[in-house]
mmCIF file with all atom_site columns, C-alpha atoms and ligand atoms in Angstrom:
data_model
loop_
_atom_site.group_PDB
_atom_site.id
_atom_site.type_symbol
_atom_site.label_atom_id
_atom_site.label_alt_id
_atom_site.label_comp_id
_atom_site.label_asym_id
_atom_site.label_entity_id
_atom_site.label_seq_id
_atom_site.pdbx_PDB_ins_code
_atom_site.Cartn_x
_atom_site.Cartn_y
_atom_site.Cartn_z
_atom_site.occupancy
_atom_site.B_iso_or_equiv
_atom_site.pdbx_formal_charge
_atom_site.auth_seq_id
_atom_site.auth_comp_id
_atom_site.auth_asym_id
_atom_site.auth_atom_id
_atom_site.pdbx_PDB_model_num
ATOM   1   C CA . UNK A 1 1   ? 0.212   -0.182 0.207  1.00 0.00 ? 1   UNK A CA 1
ATOM   2   C CA . UNK A 1 2   ? 1.029   3.801  -0.709 1.00 0.00 ? 2   UNK A CA 1
ATOM   3   C CA . UNK A 1 3   ? 0.801   5.142  3.069  1.00 0.00 ? 3   UNK A CA 1
ATOM   4   C CA . UNK A 1 4   ? 1.136   9.120  3.940  1.00 0.00 ? 4   UNK A CA 1
ATOM   5   C CA . UNK A 1 5   ? 2.338   9.863  6.869  1.00 0.00 ? 5   UNK A CA 1
ATOM   6   C CA . UNK A 1 6   ? 1.928   13.562 8.687  1.00 0.00 ? 6   UNK A CA 1
ATOM   7   C CA . UNK A 1 7   ? 2.740   14.861 12.076 1.00 0.00 ? 7   UNK A CA 1
ATOM   8   C CA . UNK A 1 8   ? 3.468   18.198 13.968 1.00 0.00 ? 8   UNK A CA 1
ATOM   9   C CA . UNK A 1 9   ? 6.752   18.544 15.857 1.00 0.00 ? 9   UNK A CA 1
ATOM   10  C CA . UNK A 1 10  ? 5.404   16.998 18.938 1.00 0.00 ? 10  UNK A CA 1
ATOM   11  C CA . UNK A 1 11  ? 6.036   13.913 17.249 1.00 0.00 ? 11  UNK A CA 1
ATOM   12  C CA . UNK A 1 12  ? 9.113   14.152 15.329 1.00 0.00 ? 12  UNK A CA 1
ATOM   13  C CA . UNK A 1 13  ? 11.358  10.994 16.752 1.00 0.00 ? 13  UNK A CA 1
ATOM   14  C CA . UNK A 1 14  ? 7.744   9.173  16.462 1.00 0.00 ? 14  UNK A CA 1
ATOM   15  C CA . UNK A 1 15  ? 7.137   9.513  13.219 1.00 0.00 ? 15  UNK A CA 1
ATOM   16  C CA . UNK A 1 16  ? 10.312  7.966  12.295 1.00 0.00 ? 16  UNK A CA 1
ATOM   17  C CA . UNK A 1 17  ? 10.390  4.773  14.100 1.00 0.00 ? 17  UNK A CA 1
ATOM   18  C CA . UNK A 1 18  ? 6.892   4.274  12.778 1.00 0.00 ? 18  UNK A CA 1
ATOM   19  C CA . UNK A 1 19  ? 7.775   5.510  8.879  1.00 0.00 ? 19  UNK A CA 1
ATOM   20  C CA . UNK A 1 20  ? 10.422  2.920  9.050  1.00 0.00 ? 20  UNK A CA 1
ATOM   21  C CA . UNK A 1 21  ? 8.970   0.335  10.463 1.00 0.00 ? 21  UNK A CA 1
ATOM   22  C CA . UNK A 1 22  ? 5.990   0.521  8.097  1.00 0.00 ? 22  UNK A CA 1
ATOM   23  C CA . UNK A 1 23  ? 8.357   0.806  5.247  1.00 0.00 ? 23  UNK A CA 1
ATOM   24  C CA . UNK A 1 24  ? 9.516   -2.839 7.210  1.00 0.00 ? 24  UNK A CA 1
ATOM   25  C CA . UNK A 1 25  ? 6.680   -4.125 5.847  1.00 0.00 ? 25  UNK A CA 1
ATOM   26  C CA . UNK A 1 26  ? 6.678   -3.875 2.438  1.00 0.00 ? 26  UNK A CA 1
ATOM   27  C CA . UNK A 1 27  ? 4.666   -0.365 1.929  1.00 0.00 ? 27  UNK A CA 1
ATOM   28  C CA . UNK A 1 28  ? 5.502   2.471  0.701  1.00 0.00 ? 28  UNK A CA 1
ATOM   29  C CA . UNK A 1 29  ? 5.441   5.877  2.828  1.00 0.00 ? 29  UNK A CA 1
ATOM   30  C CA . UNK A 1 30  ? 4.971   8.981  2.041  1.00 0.00 ? 30  UNK A CA 1
ATOM   31  C CA . UNK A 1 31  ? 5.984   12.068 4.911  1.00 0.00 ? 31  UNK A CA 1
ATOM   32  C CA . UNK A 1 32  ? 4.148   14.743 4.440  1.00 0.00 ? 32  UNK A CA 1
ATOM   33  C CA . UNK A 1 33  ? 4.419   15.952 8.051  1.00 0.00 ? 33  UNK A CA 1
ATOM   34  C CA . UNK A 1 34  ? 7.046   18.212 9.858  1.00 0.00 ? 34  UNK A CA 1
ATOM   35  C CA . UNK A 1 35  ? 10.754  16.702 10.259 1.00 0.00 ? 35  UNK A CA 1
ATOM   36  C CA . UNK A 1 36  ? 12.006  19.323 12.777 1.00 0.00 ? 36  UNK A CA 1
ATOM   37  C CA . UNK A 1 37  ? 10.763  19.914 16.400 1.00 0.00 ? 37  UNK A CA 1
ATOM   38  C CA . UNK A 1 38  ? 10.005  24.073 15.799 1.00 0.00 ? 38  UNK A CA 1
ATOM   39  C CA . UNK A 1 39  ? 6.659   25.067 17.192 1.00 0.00 ? 39  UNK A CA 1
ATOM   40  C CA . UNK A 1 40  ? 4.129   24.239 14.144 1.00 0.00 ? 40  UNK A CA 1
ATOM   41  C CA . UNK A 1 41  ? 0.629   23.989 13.821 1.00 0.00 ? 41  UNK A CA 1
ATOM   42  C CA . UNK A 1 42  ? -1.145  20.549 13.561 1.00 0.00 ? 42  UNK A CA 1
ATOM   43  C CA . UNK A 1 43  ? -4.061  21.297 11.182 1.00 0.00 ? 43  UNK A CA 1
ATOM   44  C CA . UNK A 1 44  ? -1.605  22.018 8.270  1.00 0.00 ? 44  UNK A CA 1
ATOM   45  C CA . UNK A 1 45  ? 0.002   18.482 8.316  1.00 0.00 ? 45  UNK A CA 1
ATOM   46  C CA . UNK A 1 46  ? -3.925  16.718 9.070  1.00 0.00 ? 46  UNK A CA 1
ATOM   47  C CA . UNK A 1 47  ? -5.430  18.884 5.980  1.00 0.00 ? 47  UNK A CA 1
ATOM   48  C CA . UNK A 1 48  ? -2.383  17.652 3.654  1.00 0.00 ? 48  UNK A CA 1
ATOM   49  C CA . UNK A 1 49  ? -2.943  14.072 4.420  1.00 0.00 ? 49  UNK A CA 1
ATOM   50  C CA . UNK A 1 50  ? -6.641  14.147 3.922  1.00 0.00 ? 50  UNK A CA 1
ATOM   51  C CA . UNK A 1 51  ? -6.077  15.938 0.947  1.00 0.00 ? 51  UNK A CA 1
ATOM   52  C CA . UNK A 1 52  ? -3.928  13.434 -0.221 1.00 0.00 ? 52  UNK A CA 1
ATOM   53  C CA . UNK A 1 53  ? -6.264  10.740 1.090  1.00 0.00 ? 53  UNK A CA 1
ATOM   54  C CA . UNK A 1 54  ? -9.341  11.796 -0.506 1.00 0.00 ? 54  UNK A CA 1
ATOM   55  C CA . UNK A 1 55  ? -7.955  12.177 -3.978 1.00 0.00 ? 55  UNK A CA 1
ATOM   56  C CA . UNK A 1 56  ? -6.666  9.217  -3.937 1.00 0.00 ? 56  UNK A CA 1
ATOM   57  C CA . UNK A 1 57  ? -3.424  9.635  -3.742 1.00 0.00 ? 57  UNK A CA 1
ATOM   58  C CA . UNK A 1 58  ? -2.350  7.190  -0.999 1.00 0.00 ? 58  UNK A CA 1
ATOM   59  C CA . UNK A 1 59  ? -4.387  4.220  -0.045 1.00 0.00 ? 59  UNK A CA 1
ATOM   60  C CA . UNK A 1 60  ? -4.289  5.290  3.466  1.00 0.00 ? 60  UNK A CA 1
ATOM   61  C CA . UNK A 1 61  ? -3.340  7.599  5.901  1.00 0.00 ? 61  UNK A CA 1
ATOM   62  C CA . UNK A 1 62  ? -1.560  7.980  9.518  1.00 0.00 ? 62  UNK A CA 1
ATOM   63  C CA . UNK A 1 63  ? -1.686  11.219 11.575 1.00 0.00 ? 63  UNK A CA 1
ATOM   64  C CA . UNK A 1 64  ? 0.705   11.992 14.960 1.00 0.00 ? 64  UNK A CA 1
ATOM   65  C CA . UNK A 1 65  ? 0.411   14.955 17.141 1.00 0.00 ? 65  UNK A CA 1
ATOM   66  C CA . UNK A 1 66  ? 0.622   15.303 20.989 1.00 0.00 ? 66  UNK A CA 1
ATOM   67  C CA . UNK A 1 67  ? -2.671  13.635 21.739 1.00 0.00 ? 67  UNK A CA 1
ATOM   68  C CA . UNK A 1 68  ? -3.779  12.864 18.192 1.00 0.00 ? 68  UNK A CA 1
ATOM   69  C CA . UNK A 1 69  ? -6.775  14.160 18.573 1.00 0.00 ? 69  UNK A CA 1
ATOM   70  C CA . UNK A 1 70  ? -6.363  18.390 17.165 1.00 0.00 ? 70  UNK A CA 1
ATOM   71  C CA . UNK A 1 71  ? -4.591  16.263 13.770 1.00 0.00 ? 71  UNK A CA 1
ATOM   72  C CA . UNK A 1 72  ? -7.881  14.168 13.269 1.00 0.00 ? 72  UNK A CA 1
ATOM   73  C CA . UNK A 1 73  ? -10.083 17.005 13.816 1.00 0.00 ? 73  UNK A CA 1
ATOM   74  C CA . UNK A 1 74  ? -8.283  18.674 10.811 1.00 0.00 ? 74  UNK A CA 1
ATOM   75  C CA . UNK A 1 75  ? -7.965  15.944 8.809  1.00 0.00 ? 75  UNK A CA 1
ATOM   76  C CA . UNK A 1 76  ? -11.792 14.869 9.507  1.00 0.00 ? 76  UNK A CA 1
ATOM   77  C CA . UNK A 1 77  ? -12.984 18.296 7.587  1.00 0.00 ? 77  UNK A CA 1
ATOM   78  C CA . UNK A 1 78  ? -11.866 16.740 4.332  1.00 0.00 ? 78  UNK A CA 1
ATOM   79  C CA . UNK A 1 79  ? -14.431 15.209 2.537  1.00 0.00 ? 79  UNK A CA 1
ATOM   80  C CA . UNK A 1 80  ? -14.499 11.816 2.011  1.00 0.00 ? 80  UNK A CA 1
ATOM   81  C CA . UNK A 1 81  ? -12.292 10.997 5.247  1.00 0.00 ? 81  UNK A CA 1
ATOM   82  C CA . UNK A 1 82  ? -13.274 8.702  8.416  1.00 0.00 ? 82  UNK A CA 1
ATOM   83  C CA . UNK A 1 83  ? -10.055 9.100  10.817 1.00 0.00 ? 83  UNK A CA 1
ATOM   84  C CA . UNK A 1 84  ? -10.710 8.091  14.539 1.00 0.00 ? 84  UNK A CA 1
ATOM   85  C CA . UNK A 1 85  ? -7.558  8.828  17.785 1.00 0.00 ? 85  UNK A CA 1
ATOM   86  C CA . UNK A 1 86  ? -6.587  4.955  18.309 1.00 0.00 ? 86  UNK A CA 1
ATOM   87  C CA . UNK A 1 87  ? -4.593  4.349  21.352 1.00 0.00 ? 87  UNK A CA 1
ATOM   88  C CA . UNK A 1 88  ? -5.244  0.818  21.948 1.00 0.00 ? 88  UNK A CA 1
ATOM   89  C CA . UNK A 1 89  ? -4.999  -1.926 18.770 1.00 0.00 ? 89  UNK A CA 1
ATOM   90  C CA . UNK A 1 90  ? -8.418  -3.589 19.667 1.00 0.00 ? 90  UNK A CA 1
ATOM   91  C CA . UNK A 1 91  ? -9.809  0.202  18.461 1.00 0.00 ? 91  UNK A CA 1
ATOM   92  C CA . UNK A 1 92  ? -7.031  0.237  15.268 1.00 0.00 ? 92  UNK A CA 1
ATOM   93  C CA . UNK A 1 93  ? -8.666  -2.562 13.799 1.00 0.00 ? 93  UNK A CA 1
ATOM   94  C CA . UNK A 1 94  ? -12.279 -2.019 14.462 1.00 0.00 ? 94  UNK A CA 1
ATOM   95  C CA . UNK A 1 95  ? -11.833 1.377  13.354 1.00 0.00 ? 95  UNK A CA 1
ATOM   96  C CA . UNK A 1 96  ? -11.109 -0.408 10.150 1.00 0.00 ? 96  UNK A CA 1
ATOM   97  C CA . UNK A 1 97  ? -13.453 -3.226 10.417 1.00 0.00 ? 97  UNK A CA 1
ATOM   98  C CA . UNK A 1 98  ? -16.096 -1.675 11.115 1.00 0.00 ? 98  UNK A CA 1
ATOM   99  C CA . UNK A 1 99  ? -16.008 2.707  9.865  1.00 0.00 ? 99  UNK A CA 1
ATOM   100 C CA . UNK A 1 100 ? -13.539 2.365  7.282  1.00 0.00 ? 100 UNK A CA 1
ATOM   101 C CA . UNK A 1 101 ? -11.383 4.440  8.299  1.00 0.00 ? 101 UNK A CA 1
ATOM   102 C CA . UNK A 1 102 ? -8.776  5.565  5.592  1.00 0.00 ? 102 UNK A CA 1
ATOM   103 C CA . UNK A 1 103 ? -6.761  7.336  8.262  1.00 0.00 ? 103 UNK A CA 1
ATOM   104 C CA . UNK A 1 104 ? -5.583  6.456  11.510 1.00 0.00 ? 104 UNK A CA 1
ATOM   105 C CA . UNK A 1 105 ? -4.317  9.076  14.486 1.00 0.00 ? 105 UNK A CA 1
ATOM   106 C CA . UNK A 1 106 ? -2.650  8.556  17.770 1.00 0.00 ? 106 UNK A CA 1
ATOM   107 C CA . UNK A 1 107 ? -0.534  10.469 20.585 1.00 0.00 ? 107 UNK A CA 1
ATOM   108 C CA . UNK A 1 108 ? 2.975   11.070 20.427 1.00 0.00 ? 108 UNK A CA 1
ATOM   109 C CA . UNK A 1 109 ? 1.690   12.115 24.104 1.00 0.00 ? 109 UNK A CA 1
ATOM   110 C CA . UNK A 1 110 ? -0.238  9.436  24.877 1.00 0.00 ? 110 UNK A CA 1
ATOM   111 C CA . UNK A 1 111 ? 1.087   6.407  23.247 1.00 0.00 ? 111 UNK A CA 1
ATOM   112 C CA . UNK A 1 112 ? 4.892   4.854  23.620 1.00 0.00 ? 112 UNK A CA 1
ATOM   113 C CA . UNK A 1 113 ? 6.784   3.881  20.550 1.00 0.00 ? 113 UNK A CA 1
ATOM   114 C CA . UNK A 1 114 ? 6.187   -0.079 20.486 1.00 0.00 ? 114 UNK A CA 1
ATOM   115 C CA . UNK A 1 115 ? 1.987   0.293  21.602 1.00 0.00 ? 115 UNK A CA 1
ATOM   116 C CA . UNK A 1 116 ? 2.267   2.792  18.539 1.00 0.00 ? 116 UNK A CA 1
ATOM   117 C CA . UNK A 1 117 ? 3.974   0.209  16.179 1.00 0.00 ? 117 UNK A CA 1
ATOM   118 C CA . UNK A 1 118 ? 1.124   -2.515 17.042 1.00 0.00 ? 118 UNK A CA 1
ATOM   119 C CA . UNK A 1 119 ? -1.179  0.188  17.013 1.00 0.00 ? 119 UNK A CA 1
ATOM   120 C CA . UNK A 1 120 ? -0.768  0.601  12.676 1.00 0.00 ? 120 UNK A CA 1
ATOM   121 C CA . UNK A 1 121 ? -0.087  -3.220 12.209 1.00 0.00 ? 121 UNK A CA 1
ATOM   122 C CA . UNK A 1 122 ? -3.728  -3.905 14.007 1.00 0.00 ? 122 UNK A CA 1
ATOM   123 C CA . UNK A 1 123 ? -4.862  -1.211 11.377 1.00 0.00 ? 123 UNK A CA 1
ATOM   124 C CA . UNK A 1 124 ? -2.901  -2.374 8.467  1.00 0.00 ? 124 UNK A CA 1
ATOM   125 C CA . UNK A 1 125 ? -4.290  -5.934 8.721  1.00 0.00 ? 125 UNK A CA 1
ATOM   126 C CA . UNK A 1 126 ? -7.766  -5.484 9.033  1.00 0.00 ? 126 UNK A CA 1
ATOM   127 C CA . UNK A 1 127 ? -10.165 -5.351 6.344  1.00 0.00 ? 127 UNK A CA 1
ATOM   128 C CA . UNK A 1 128 ? -13.780 -3.183 6.346  1.00 0.00 ? 128 UNK A CA 1
ATOM   129 C CA . UNK A 1 129 ? -16.327 -6.113 6.848  1.00 0.00 ? 129 UNK A CA 1
ATOM   130 C CA . UNK A 1 130 ? -19.229 -4.005 4.825  1.00 0.00 ? 130 UNK A CA 1
ATOM   131 C CA . UNK A 1 131 ? -23.250 -5.269 5.546  1.00 0.00 ? 131 UNK A CA 1
ATOM   132 C CA . UNK A 1 132 ? -24.548 -3.492 8.233  1.00 0.00 ? 132 UNK A CA 1
ATOM   133 C CA . UNK A 1 133 ? -21.180 -1.151 8.698  1.00 0.00 ? 133 UNK A CA 1
ATOM   134 C CA . UNK A 1 134 ? -21.681 -0.773 4.799  1.00 0.00 ? 134 UNK A CA 1
ATOM   135 C CA . UNK A 1 135 ? -25.237 1.292  6.099  1.00 0.00 ? 135 UNK A CA 1
ATOM   136 C CA . UNK A 1 136 ? -23.283 2.917  8.918  1.00 0.00 ? 136 UNK A CA 1
ATOM   137 C CA . UNK A 1 137 ? -20.508 4.326  6.678  1.00 0.00 ? 137 UNK A CA 1
ATOM   138 C CA . UNK A 1 138 ? -22.991 5.710  4.187  1.00 0.00 ? 138 UNK A CA 1
ATOM   139 C CA . UNK A 1 139 ? -25.063 7.422  7.242  1.00 0.00 ? 139 UNK A CA 1
ATOM   140 C CA . UNK A 1 140 ? -22.025 9.103  7.570  1.00 0.00 ? 140 UNK A CA 1
ATOM   141 C CA . UNK A 1 141 ? -21.397 10.059 4.099  1.00 0.00 ? 141 UNK A CA 1
ATOM   142 C CA . UNK A 1 142 ? -25.465 11.452 3.747  1.00 0.00 ? 142 UNK A CA 1
ATOM   143 C CA . UNK A 1 143 ? -24.796 14.582 7.166  1.00 0.00 ? 143 UNK A CA 1
ATOM   144 C CA . UNK A 1 144 ? -21.100 14.694 5.526  1.00 0.00 ? 144 UNK A CA 1
ATOM   145 C CA . UNK A 1 145 ? -23.464 16.143 2.554  1.00 0.00 ? 145 UNK A CA 1
ATOM   146 C CA . UNK A 1 146 ? -25.779 17.634 4.252  1.00 0.00 ? 146 UNK A CA 1
ATOM   147 C CA . UNK A 1 147 ? -22.940 20.215 5.494  1.00 0.00 ? 147 UNK A CA 1
HETATM 148 C C1 . RB5 B 2 .   ? 0.833   20.815 20.784 1.00 0.00 ? 201 RB5 B C1 1
HETATM 149 O O1 . RB5 B 2 .   ? 1.318   21.459 21.815 1.00 0.00 ? 201 RB5 B O1 1
HETATM 150 C C2 . RB5 B 2 .   ? -0.343  20.013 20.464 1.00 0.00 ? 201 RB5 B C2 1
HETATM 151 O O2 . RB5 B 2 .   ? -1.369  20.576 21.086 1.00 0.00 ? 201 RB5 B O2 1
HETATM 152 C C3 . RB5 B 2 .   ? -0.975  18.967 19.939 1.00 0.00 ? 201 RB5 B C3 1
HETATM 153 O O3 . RB5 B 2 .   ? 0.445   18.148 19.764 1.00 0.00 ? 201 RB5 B O3 1
HETATM 154 C C4 . RB5 B 2 .   ? -1.655  18.228 19.973 1.00 0.00 ? 201 RB5 B C4 1
HETATM 155 O O4 . RB5 B 2 .   ? -1.726  17.303 20.480 1.00 0.00 ? 201 RB5 B O4 1
HETATM 156 C C5 . RB5 B 2 .   ? -2.992  18.784 19.319 1.00 0.00 ? 201 RB5 B C5 1
HETATM 157 O O5 . RB5 B 2 .   ? -4.198  18.395 19.244 1.00 0.00 ? 201 RB5 B O5 1
#
């Protein structure tokens, strides 16, 4: 898969480690985050990754800020993006299986490096189950259409 990764200044080291890990799993990674630890603004990176996913330049996205929340809020403003914050591996596979999330987010101040890699692997290994979950995902899209 081709995967976009984005981050703010709180998550530079974790981003690097996650990037290497995702590459080691055989995926292509596009780094859309900052590589500087100077204070910056997370919405910029949430938007970049969100647009790349919505425009189908990549298959999915990974976002990391301090908590994962701010950057996920920004990504979710892009039409077609379904991003949620995952701090555990159960959420990480269910967010794909049930919600068909195309972006996951987590917090560099919340999860440790090993947990972050486990979260990413759980998400990447999972598949959308469709069926009743498709109905609910369609309902979310209808809300988005209403604006
Ligand atoms: C930056 O200090 C911090 O606010 C940001 O990384 C993130 O946690 C926002 O949700």
